[in-house]
Coordinates of C-alpha atoms and ligand atoms in Angstrom, one line a residue:
M1 CA -2.1 -87.2 -6.7
A2 CA -3.8 -83.8 -6.5
L3 CA -0.8 -82.6 -4.6
Q4 CA 1.3 -83.6 -7.6
C5 CA -1.1 -81.6 -9.7
R6 CA -2.5 -84.5 -11.7
P7 CA -6.1 -85.8 -11.8
I8 CA -7.0 -88.9 -9.7
V9 CA -9.6 -91.3 -11.1
A10 CA -10.9 -94.2 -9.1
T11 CA -13.2 -96.8 -10.7
F12 CA -15.2 -99.9 -9.4
I13 CA -14.9 -98.5 -5.9
Q14 CA -17.5 -100.7 -4.3
Q15 CA -15.5 -103.8 -5.4
S16 CA -12.1 -102.3 -4.3
D17 CA -10.0 -103.1 -1.2
D18 CA -7.6 -100.2 -1.9
P19 CA -7.3 -98.3 1.5
K20 CA -7.1 -95.0 -0.4
V21 CA -10.7 -95.3 -1.7
Q22 CA -12.3 -96.5 1.6
I23 CA -13.6 -93.1 2.6
V24 CA -15.5 -92.5 -0.7
K25 CA -16.6 -96.1 -0.7
G26 CA -18.3 -95.4 2.6
Y27 CA -20.4 -92.7 0.9
G28 CA -21.7 -95.3 -1.5
L29 CA -19.7 -93.8 -4.5
R30 CA -18.9 -96.1 -7.4
A31 CA -16.7 -93.9 -9.6
Y32 CA -14.7 -90.8 -8.6
A33 CA -12.6 -88.2 -10.4
C34 CA -10.7 -85.5 -8.6
N35 CA -9.1 -82.7 -10.6
P36 CA -6.5 -80.1 -9.4
L37 CA -7.4 -76.4 -9.6
M38 CA -4.3 -74.6 -10.8
A39 CA -3.2 -70.9 -10.9
G40 CA -0.2 -71.0 -13.1
D41 CA 1.8 -73.9 -11.7
K42 CA 0.4 -73.4 -8.2
L43 CA -2.3 -75.7 -6.8
F44 CA -5.0 -73.9 -4.9
G45 CA -7.7 -76.5 -4.6
T46 CA -9.4 -79.5 -6.2
L47 CA -12.8 -80.1 -7.8
S48 CA -14.2 -83.7 -7.7
F49 CA -16.9 -85.5 -9.7
A50 CA -18.5 -88.8 -8.5
S51 CA -21.2 -91.2 -9.6
R52 CA -23.3 -93.6 -7.4
S53 CA -24.9 -95.2 -10.5
R54 CA -21.9 -96.0 -12.7
D55 CA -18.6 -97.8 -12.0
E56 CA -16.5 -95.7 -14.4
F57 CA -16.4 -92.5 -16.5
D58 CA -15.7 -92.6 -20.2
P59 CA -12.7 -90.7 -21.6
S60 CA -14.8 -87.9 -23.1
E61 CA -16.4 -87.3 -19.7
L62 CA -13.0 -87.2 -18.0
D63 CA -11.9 -84.7 -20.6
F64 CA -15.0 -82.6 -20.0
F65 CA -14.3 -82.6 -16.2
Q66 CA -10.8 -81.3 -16.8
T67 CA -12.1 -78.5 -19.1
L68 CA -14.6 -77.5 -16.5
C69 CA -11.9 -77.4 -13.9
R70 CA -9.7 -75.2 -16.1
Y71 CA -12.6 -72.7 -16.5
A72 CA -13.3 -72.8 -12.7
A73 CA -9.7 -72.2 -11.9
A74 CA -9.5 -69.3 -14.4
A75 CA -12.6 -67.7 -12.9
F76 CA -11.3 -68.1 -9.4
E77 CA -7.9 -66.7 -10.3
R78 CA -9.6 -63.7 -12.0
R79 CA -11.7 -63.0 -8.9
R80 CA -8.4 -63.0 -6.8
L81 CA -6.7 -60.7 -9.3
V82 CA -9.7 -58.3 -9.4
A83 CA -9.7 -58.2 -5.5
G84 CA -5.9 -57.5 -5.6
L85 CA -6.4 -54.7 -8.2
R86 CA -9.3 -53.2 -6.2
E87 CA -7.1 -53.1 -3.1
A88 CA -4.3 -51.5 -5.0
D89 CA -6.7 -49.0 -6.5
R90 CA -8.0 -48.2 -3.0
K91 CA -4.5 -47.7 -1.7
K92 CA -3.7 -45.5 -4.7
D93 CA -6.8 -43.3 -4.0
E94 CA -5.7 -43.0 -0.4
F95 CA -2.2 -42.2 -1.5
L96 CA -3.5 -39.5 -3.9
A97 CA -5.4 -37.9 -1.0
T98 CA -2.3 -37.9 1.2
L99 CA -0.2 -36.6 -1.7
A100 CA -2.5 -33.7 -2.4
H101 CA -2.5 -32.9 1.3
E102 CA 1.3 -33.1 1.7
L103 CA 1.9 -31.1 -1.4
R104 CA -0.5 -28.4 -0.4
N105 CA 1.0 -28.0 3.1
P106 CA 4.2 -26.2 2.0
L107 CA 2.3 -24.0 -0.4
A108 CA 0.5 -22.0 2.3
P109 CA 3.7 -20.7 4.0
I110 CA 5.2 -19.9 0.5
R111 CA 2.1 -18.0 -0.4
N112 CA 2.3 -16.1 2.9
A113 CA 6.0 -15.3 2.2
V114 CA 5.0 -13.7 -1.1
E115 CA 2.4 -11.6 0.7
F116 CA 5.1 -10.5 3.2
L117 CA 7.5 -9.6 0.4
R118 CA 4.7 -7.4 -1.2
M119 CA 4.2 -5.5 2.0
K120 CA 5.2 -1.8 1.8
G121 CA 5.6 0.6 4.6
P122 CA 7.8 1.2 7.6
Q123 CA 7.6 -2.4 8.9
Q124 CA 10.1 -4.1 6.6
P125 CA 9.7 -7.9 6.5
D126 CA 12.5 -10.0 8.0
L127 CA 14.0 -11.1 4.7
E128 CA 16.3 -13.7 6.2
N129 CA 13.4 -15.5 8.0
I130 CA 11.3 -15.4 4.9
R131 CA 14.2 -16.8 2.8
D132 CA 14.8 -19.6 5.3
M133 CA 11.1 -20.5 5.4
I134 CA 10.8 -20.7 1.6
D135 CA 14.0 -22.8 1.6
R136 CA 12.6 -25.3 4.1
Q137 CA 9.3 -25.6 2.3
V138 CA 10.8 -26.0 -1.1
R139 CA 13.1 -28.6 0.2
Q140 CA 10.1 -30.5 1.7
M141 CA 8.3 -30.3 -1.7
T142 CA 11.4 -31.4 -3.5
R143 CA 11.7 -34.5 -1.2
L144 CA 8.1 -35.4 -1.9
V145 CA 8.6 -35.0 -5.7
D146 CA 11.7 -37.1 -5.5
D147 CA 9.8 -39.8 -3.6
L148 CA 7.1 -39.7 -6.3
L149 CA 9.7 -40.2 -9.0
D150 CA 11.0 -43.2 -7.1
V151 CA 7.5 -44.7 -6.8
S152 CA 7.2 -44.7 -10.5
R153 CA 10.7 -46.2 -10.8
I154 CA 9.9 -48.9 -8.3
S155 CA 6.6 -49.8 -10.0
R156 CA 8.3 -50.1 -13.4
G157 CA 11.2 -52.0 -11.9
K158 CA 13.5 -49.2 -13.2
I159 CA 15.7 -48.6 -10.2
S160 CA 19.2 -49.2 -11.3
L161 CA 22.3 -49.3 -9.2
Q162 CA 25.8 -47.9 -9.9
K163 CA 27.8 -50.3 -7.7
Q164 CA 31.4 -49.8 -6.7
R165 CA 33.5 -50.6 -3.7
V166 CA 32.3 -48.2 -0.9
S167 CA 33.1 -47.7 2.7
L168 CA 30.1 -48.2 5.0
S169 CA 31.4 -45.4 7.3
L170 CA 31.2 -43.0 4.4
I171 CA 27.6 -43.9 3.7
V172 CA 26.6 -43.7 7.3
S173 CA 28.4 -40.4 7.8
N174 CA 26.8 -38.9 4.7
A175 CA 23.4 -40.0 6.0
V176 CA 24.0 -38.6 9.5
E177 CA 25.1 -35.2 8.0
A178 CA 22.0 -35.1 5.8
C179 CA 19.7 -35.8 8.8
R180 CA 21.5 -33.7 11.4
P181 CA 19.3 -30.6 10.9
M182 CA 16.1 -32.7 11.3
L183 CA 17.4 -34.5 14.4
E184 CA 18.6 -31.3 15.9
S185 CA 15.5 -29.3 15.2
Q186 CA 13.6 -32.0 17.2
G187 CA 16.1 -31.9 20.1
H188 CA 16.9 -35.6 19.6
T189 CA 20.2 -37.1 20.9
L190 CA 22.0 -39.3 18.4
E191 CA 24.4 -42.0 19.7
V192 CA 26.6 -43.7 17.3
A193 CA 28.6 -46.9 17.8
L194 CA 30.9 -47.9 14.9
P195 CA 33.4 -50.8 14.8
P196 CA 37.1 -49.8 14.7
E197 CA 37.8 -51.7 11.5
P198 CA 36.9 -50.3 8.0
L199 CA 34.1 -52.1 6.4
Y200 CA 33.6 -52.1 2.6
L201 CA 30.7 -53.3 0.5
E202 CA 29.9 -53.4 -3.2
G203 CA 27.1 -50.9 -3.5
D204 CA 25.6 -47.7 -4.8
T205 CA 26.7 -44.9 -2.5
T206 CA 23.7 -42.6 -3.3
R207 CA 21.1 -45.3 -2.9
L208 CA 22.6 -46.8 0.2
T209 CA 22.8 -43.3 1.8
Q210 CA 19.2 -42.9 0.9
V211 CA 18.4 -46.0 2.9
F212 CA 19.9 -44.6 6.1
V213 CA 18.6 -41.1 5.5
N214 CA 15.1 -42.6 5.3
L215 CA 15.6 -44.6 8.5
F216 CA 17.1 -41.6 10.4
N217 CA 14.4 -39.3 9.1
N218 CA 11.7 -41.7 10.2
A219 CA 13.3 -42.2 13.6
A220 CA 13.3 -38.4 14.0
K221 CA 9.8 -38.0 12.7
Y222 CA 8.1 -40.7 14.8
T223 CA 9.9 -39.8 18.0
P224 CA 8.5 -37.0 20.2
A225 CA 10.9 -34.1 20.7
G226 CA 13.9 -34.6 22.9
G227 CA 14.1 -38.4 22.1
H228 CA 17.0 -40.7 21.5
V229 CA 18.2 -42.2 18.2
W230 CA 20.9 -44.9 18.2
L231 CA 23.0 -46.0 15.3
T232 CA 25.0 -49.2 15.7
V233 CA 27.2 -50.8 13.1
E234 CA 28.5 -54.3 13.8
R235 CA 30.2 -56.9 11.7
Q236 CA 28.7 -60.3 11.8
G237 CA 30.8 -62.8 9.8
S238 CA 30.7 -61.8 6.2
D239 CA 27.8 -59.3 6.8
V240 CA 27.5 -55.9 8.3
V241 CA 24.5 -55.3 10.5
V242 CA 23.3 -51.7 10.9
R243 CA 20.7 -50.9 13.5
V244 CA 18.7 -47.6 13.7
K245 CA 16.8 -47.5 16.9
D246 CA 14.6 -44.9 18.5
D247 CA 12.6 -44.5 21.7
G248 CA 9.6 -43.0 19.8
S249 CA 6.0 -44.0 19.0
G250 CA 6.8 -47.6 18.1
I251 CA 4.9 -49.8 15.7
P252 CA 2.0 -52.2 16.4
A253 CA 3.0 -55.9 15.9
T254 CA 0.4 -56.3 13.0
M255 CA 2.1 -53.6 11.0
L256 CA 5.8 -54.7 11.4
T257 CA 5.9 -56.3 8.0
R258 CA 3.1 -54.3 6.3
I259 CA 5.0 -50.9 6.7
F260 CA 7.3 -52.0 3.9
E261 CA 4.4 -52.1 1.5
M262 CA 3.9 -49.2 -0.9
F263 CA 1.7 -46.4 0.6
V264 CA 1.2 -48.1 3.9
Q265 CA 1.3 -45.8 6.9
V266 CA 0.4 -46.8 10.5
D267 CA -1.7 -43.7 11.0
R268 CA -3.2 -42.4 7.8
S269 CA -5.5 -39.7 9.3
L270 CA -4.8 -36.5 7.6
E271 CA -4.8 -34.6 10.9
R272 CA -1.7 -36.5 11.9
T273 CA 0.3 -35.4 8.9
T274 CA 4.0 -36.3 9.1
G275 CA 5.1 -35.0 5.7
G276 CA 5.4 -38.5 4.3
L277 CA 3.8 -40.6 1.6
G278 CA 4.3 -44.1 2.8
I279 CA 6.9 -44.7 0.1
G280 CA 10.2 -44.5 2.0
L281 CA 10.4 -47.9 3.5
T282 CA 9.3 -49.6 0.3
L283 CA 12.2 -48.0 -1.4
V284 CA 14.5 -48.8 1.5
Q285 CA 13.5 -52.5 1.3
K286 CA 14.0 -52.5 -2.5
I287 CA 17.4 -51.0 -2.3
V288 CA 18.6 -53.3 0.5
D289 CA 17.2 -56.2 -1.4
M290 CA 19.1 -55.2 -4.6
H291 CA 22.3 -55.2 -2.6
G292 CA 21.7 -58.8 -1.5
G293 CA 20.7 -57.7 2.0
R294 CA 17.5 -57.7 4.1
I295 CA 15.7 -55.3 6.5
E296 CA 13.5 -56.0 9.4
A297 CA 11.5 -53.8 11.7
H298 CA 11.2 -54.6 15.4
S299 CA 9.1 -52.9 18.1
E300 CA 7.6 -53.9 21.3
G301 CA 4.4 -52.0 20.4
P302 CA 3.0 -48.5 20.4
G303 CA 5.0 -46.1 22.6
K304 CA 7.9 -48.5 23.0
G305 CA 10.2 -47.3 20.2
S306 CA 11.3 -49.0 17.0
E307 CA 14.3 -50.6 15.6
F308 CA 15.2 -51.2 12.0
V309 CA 17.9 -53.8 11.3
V310 CA 19.7 -53.7 8.0
R311 CA 21.9 -56.6 7.0
L312 CA 24.2 -56.2 4.0
P313 CA 26.9 -58.5 2.6
L314 CA 30.5 -57.1 2.9
T315 CA 33.1 -57.3 0.2
V316 CA 35.7 -59.8 0.9
G317 CA 39.4 -58.9 0.9
A318 CA 41.0 -55.5 1.5
G319 CA 42.1 -52.9 -1.0
A320 CA 41.7 -49.3 -1.9
E321 CA 38.2 -47.9 -2.0
T322 CA 37.1 -46.5 -5.3
G323 CA 34.3 -44.2 -4.2
G324 CA 33.7 -42.1 -7.3
G325 CA 36.0 -39.3 -6.2
H326 CA 35.6 -40.1 -2.5
P327 CA 38.9 -40.9 -0.9
V328 CA 39.6 -43.8 1.5
S329 CA 37.7 -42.7 4.5
Y330 CA 39.6 -44.8 7.1
V331 CA 43.0 -43.4 7.9
T332 CA 45.1 -44.1 10.9
P333 CA 42.9 -42.7 13.8
L334 CA 44.2 -39.2 14.8
R335 CA 43.5 -37.0 17.7
I336 CA 41.9 -33.9 16.2
L337 CA 40.9 -30.5 17.7
I338 CA 38.3 -28.4 15.9
V339 CA 37.9 -24.8 16.9
D340 CA 35.1 -22.6 15.6
D341 CA 32.9 -20.1 17.3
N342 CA 30.1 -21.3 15.1
R343 CA 29.2 -24.3 17.2
D344 CA 27.1 -26.0 14.5
A345 CA 30.0 -25.8 12.1
A346 CA 32.5 -27.2 14.7
D347 CA 30.1 -29.9 15.9
S348 CA 29.1 -31.1 12.5
L349 CA 32.7 -31.4 11.3
A350 CA 33.6 -33.2 14.5
M351 CA 30.8 -35.6 14.0
M352 CA 31.9 -36.4 10.4
L353 CA 35.5 -37.0 11.5
R354 CA 34.4 -39.1 14.4
L355 CA 32.5 -41.3 12.0
K356 CA 35.6 -41.7 10.0
G357 CA 37.2 -43.2 13.1
H358 CA 39.1 -40.2 14.6
E359 CA 39.2 -39.0 18.2
V360 CA 37.8 -35.5 17.9
Y361 CA 37.4 -32.6 20.4
T362 CA 35.9 -29.2 19.9
A363 CA 36.5 -25.7 21.3
Y364 CA 34.6 -22.6 20.5
D365 CA 37.0 -19.7 21.0
G366 CA 40.7 -18.9 20.7
I367 CA 41.6 -19.1 24.5
Q368 CA 39.7 -22.4 24.9
A369 CA 41.6 -23.6 21.8
V370 CA 45.0 -23.0 23.3
E371 CA 44.0 -24.6 26.6
T372 CA 42.4 -27.6 25.0
A373 CA 45.3 -28.1 22.7
N374 CA 47.8 -28.0 25.6
S375 CA 45.9 -30.5 27.6
L376 CA 45.1 -32.9 24.7
R377 CA 48.1 -32.5 22.5
P378 CA 46.2 -33.3 19.3
D379 CA 47.9 -34.6 16.1
V380 CA 45.9 -32.0 14.1
A381 CA 44.2 -28.8 15.1
L382 CA 41.7 -27.1 12.7
L383 CA 41.3 -23.4 13.7
D384 CA 38.8 -20.9 12.5
I385 CA 40.4 -17.5 12.1
G386 CA 37.7 -14.9 13.1
M387 CA 37.0 -15.9 16.6
P388 CA 36.1 -13.9 19.8
R389 CA 38.6 -13.5 22.7
L390 CA 41.6 -14.6 20.6
N391 CA 41.7 -14.9 16.9
G392 CA 42.9 -18.0 15.1
Y393 CA 46.3 -16.6 14.1
E394 CA 47.1 -15.7 17.7
A395 CA 45.8 -19.0 19.0
A396 CA 48.1 -20.8 16.4
R397 CA 51.1 -18.8 17.5
R398 CA 50.6 -19.6 21.2
I399 CA 50.0 -23.3 20.4
R400 CA 53.1 -23.5 18.2
T401 CA 55.4 -22.1 21.0
Q402 CA 54.7 -25.1 23.3
P403 CA 57.4 -27.7 23.4
W404 CA 54.9 -30.6 22.7
A405 CA 53.6 -28.8 19.6
K406 CA 56.5 -29.1 17.2
A407 CA 54.8 -31.8 15.1
V408 CA 51.2 -30.7 15.5
V409 CA 49.6 -30.0 12.1
L410 CA 47.8 -26.7 12.3
V411 CA 45.1 -26.0 9.7
A412 CA 43.6 -22.6 9.2
L413 CA 39.9 -22.3 8.3
T414 CA 38.9 -19.0 6.8
G415 CA 36.0 -17.5 5.0
W416 CA 38.3 -16.0 2.3
G417 CA 41.1 -17.7 0.4
Q418 CA 43.1 -14.6 -0.5
E419 CA 46.9 -14.8 -0.9
E420 CA 47.2 -12.4 2.0
D421 CA 45.2 -14.8 4.3
K422 CA 47.5 -17.7 3.3
R423 CA 50.6 -15.7 4.0
L424 CA 49.3 -14.6 7.4
A425 CA 48.4 -18.2 8.2
E426 CA 51.9 -19.4 7.3
E427 CA 53.5 -16.7 9.4
A428 CA 51.3 -17.7 12.4
G429 CA 52.7 -21.3 12.2
F430 CA 49.9 -23.0 10.2
N431 CA 50.8 -25.9 7.9
S432 CA 47.7 -25.6 5.7
H433 CA 45.0 -23.3 4.9
F434 CA 41.4 -24.2 3.9
T435 CA 38.5 -22.0 2.9
K436 CA 35.1 -22.6 4.5
P437 CA 33.0 -24.6 3.9
V438 CA 35.8 -27.1 4.2
D439 CA 36.2 -29.3 1.2
T440 CA 35.9 -32.7 3.0
V441 CA 37.7 -34.6 0.2
A442 CA 40.7 -32.4 0.5
L443 CA 40.6 -32.5 4.3
E444 CA 40.4 -36.3 4.3
S445 CA 43.4 -36.6 2.0
L446 CA 45.4 -34.2 4.3
L447 CA 44.4 -36.3 7.3
A448 CA 45.3 -39.5 5.4
G449 CA 48.8 -38.0 4.8
V450 CA 49.2 -37.1 8.5
G451 CA 47.9 -40.6 9.4
A452 CA 50.5 -42.3 7.2
V453 CA 53.3 -40.3 8.9
R454 CA 52.0 -41.0 12.4
K455 CA 51.6 -44.7 11.6
A456 CA 55.3 -44.9 10.4
E457 CA 56.4 -43.1 13.6
R458 CA 54.4 -45.5 15.8
L459 CA 56.0 -48.4 14.0
E460 CA 59.4 -47.0 14.6
E461 CA 58.8 -46.3 18.3
P462 CA 59.9 -49.7 19.8
A463 CA 63.2 -49.5 18.0
R464 CA 64.1 -46.2 19.6
Ligands
ADP1 P1 6.2 -42.2 5.6 O1 7.2 -42.0 6.8 O2 6.4 -41.3 4.5 O3 4.8 -42.3 6.1 P2 7.6 -44.8 5.3 O4 7.4 -45.8 4.2 O5 9.0 -44.2 5.5 O6 6.6 -43.6 4.9 O7 7.1 -45.4 6.6 C1 5.8 -46.1 6.6 C2 5.2 -46.1 8.0 O8 6.0 -46.8 8.9 C3 5.1 -44.7 8.5 O9 4.0 -44.0 8.1 C4 5.1 -45.0 10.0 O10 3.7 -45.2 10.4 C5 5.9 -46.3 10.2 N1 7.2 -46.0 10.7 C6 8.4 -45.9 9.9 N2 9.5 -45.7 10.7 C7 9.0 -45.6 12.0 C8 9.6 -45.4 13.3 N3 11.0 -45.2 13.4 N4 8.8 -45.4 14.4 C9 7.5 -45.6 14.2 N5 6.8 -45.8 13.1 C10 7.6 -45.8 12.0

């Protein structure tokens, strides 16, 4: 009865053969009333009244017991709520200490930078270094402030999503690009395994990107320099499962679910500052949840690395992606050569195009460009113009003269978009001309066009 949240009343127990009252009968009880203790509609206990001198209670007594039980339940519930509030208050105090500490950290270098800039005399400060330092520190502060704004949005339930059909590869490649500087500065190796098929979901591109940016940043942050980070995307029925794994500091078993709570960090000591506030995973879980997905953390323990597994439902059916200005990111896979003497520029563009499903190679000067093009015979070659050994115009001319290279699409990448540059590029045999930094939307649409032509050619091949 108590389990059904109603009072039980037993009377004339000593005369009763009912098996249910035999235990209380053994205690010599004659009347017995058991009342449920409720918090809302949840039962959390019972409170019983019994008499050894009377065989029954009158209705006003039963009423009185129930009133007592309601008061007892309310007092108990209040104690539980107060304990919860105290705990939340303690966490908030701890959080404020962390926040103050994390916000102060970037201030010292910025203050020093101002002092450097004030310096007069023969020793001129290295302006470029100072500018980069301020840039890094301001970025870090901006990130903290953004997180803070998100905390208040989470607490007020004010996170809203702008859902549309998006490609998972676009989200993941955005996140990889955003985290690349952090991963590289720590000397981590990132390995990416994506499925060949395009996967679409109904989601908010910015918020979903934030999910993977947070997971990559954490993987980079909690892994000692020179570590490994793996990203695996896999379709499982109507879901996509994305795993972000690292071989870093790992997470103790007792913390695997707690780390998703607001302000919870495994190591809160201020000496072990990591530039975080313990908000990221709360936000990640919230966003995943709002997309109908779920996230789990796995780790075999401290020092054994961590894995975060995100499962999201896919959109059923195919169709064009409407990515708020983003083009369809899956085109027919192409073989692409990227040539730039700025290795970071070449490598990051290569990474982005690989994530879109292309087979991408890089070269870092003009001579290497011609050699690699001749051996790989790419569908598309993107060539920087100002390069050592052989400039991009000359490299394009040499590539174009090869018998295999009639159909190769050559794209010039230059720092200036003057008419003269375009004319020179055309003369050298380039099909297109892009100014740097490359407009990825325009580039993707060019590649989609080349892909469509290649696909048609491949379909025609057996008939020839
Ligand atoms: P923050 O990183 O700002 O502290 P998060 O909410 O992103 O906050 O993460 C909460 C805690 O979970 C971190 O403080 C850290 O202790 C732990 N954690 C998150 N990701 C990892 C990871 N990849 N490896 C080890 N610990 C992690």
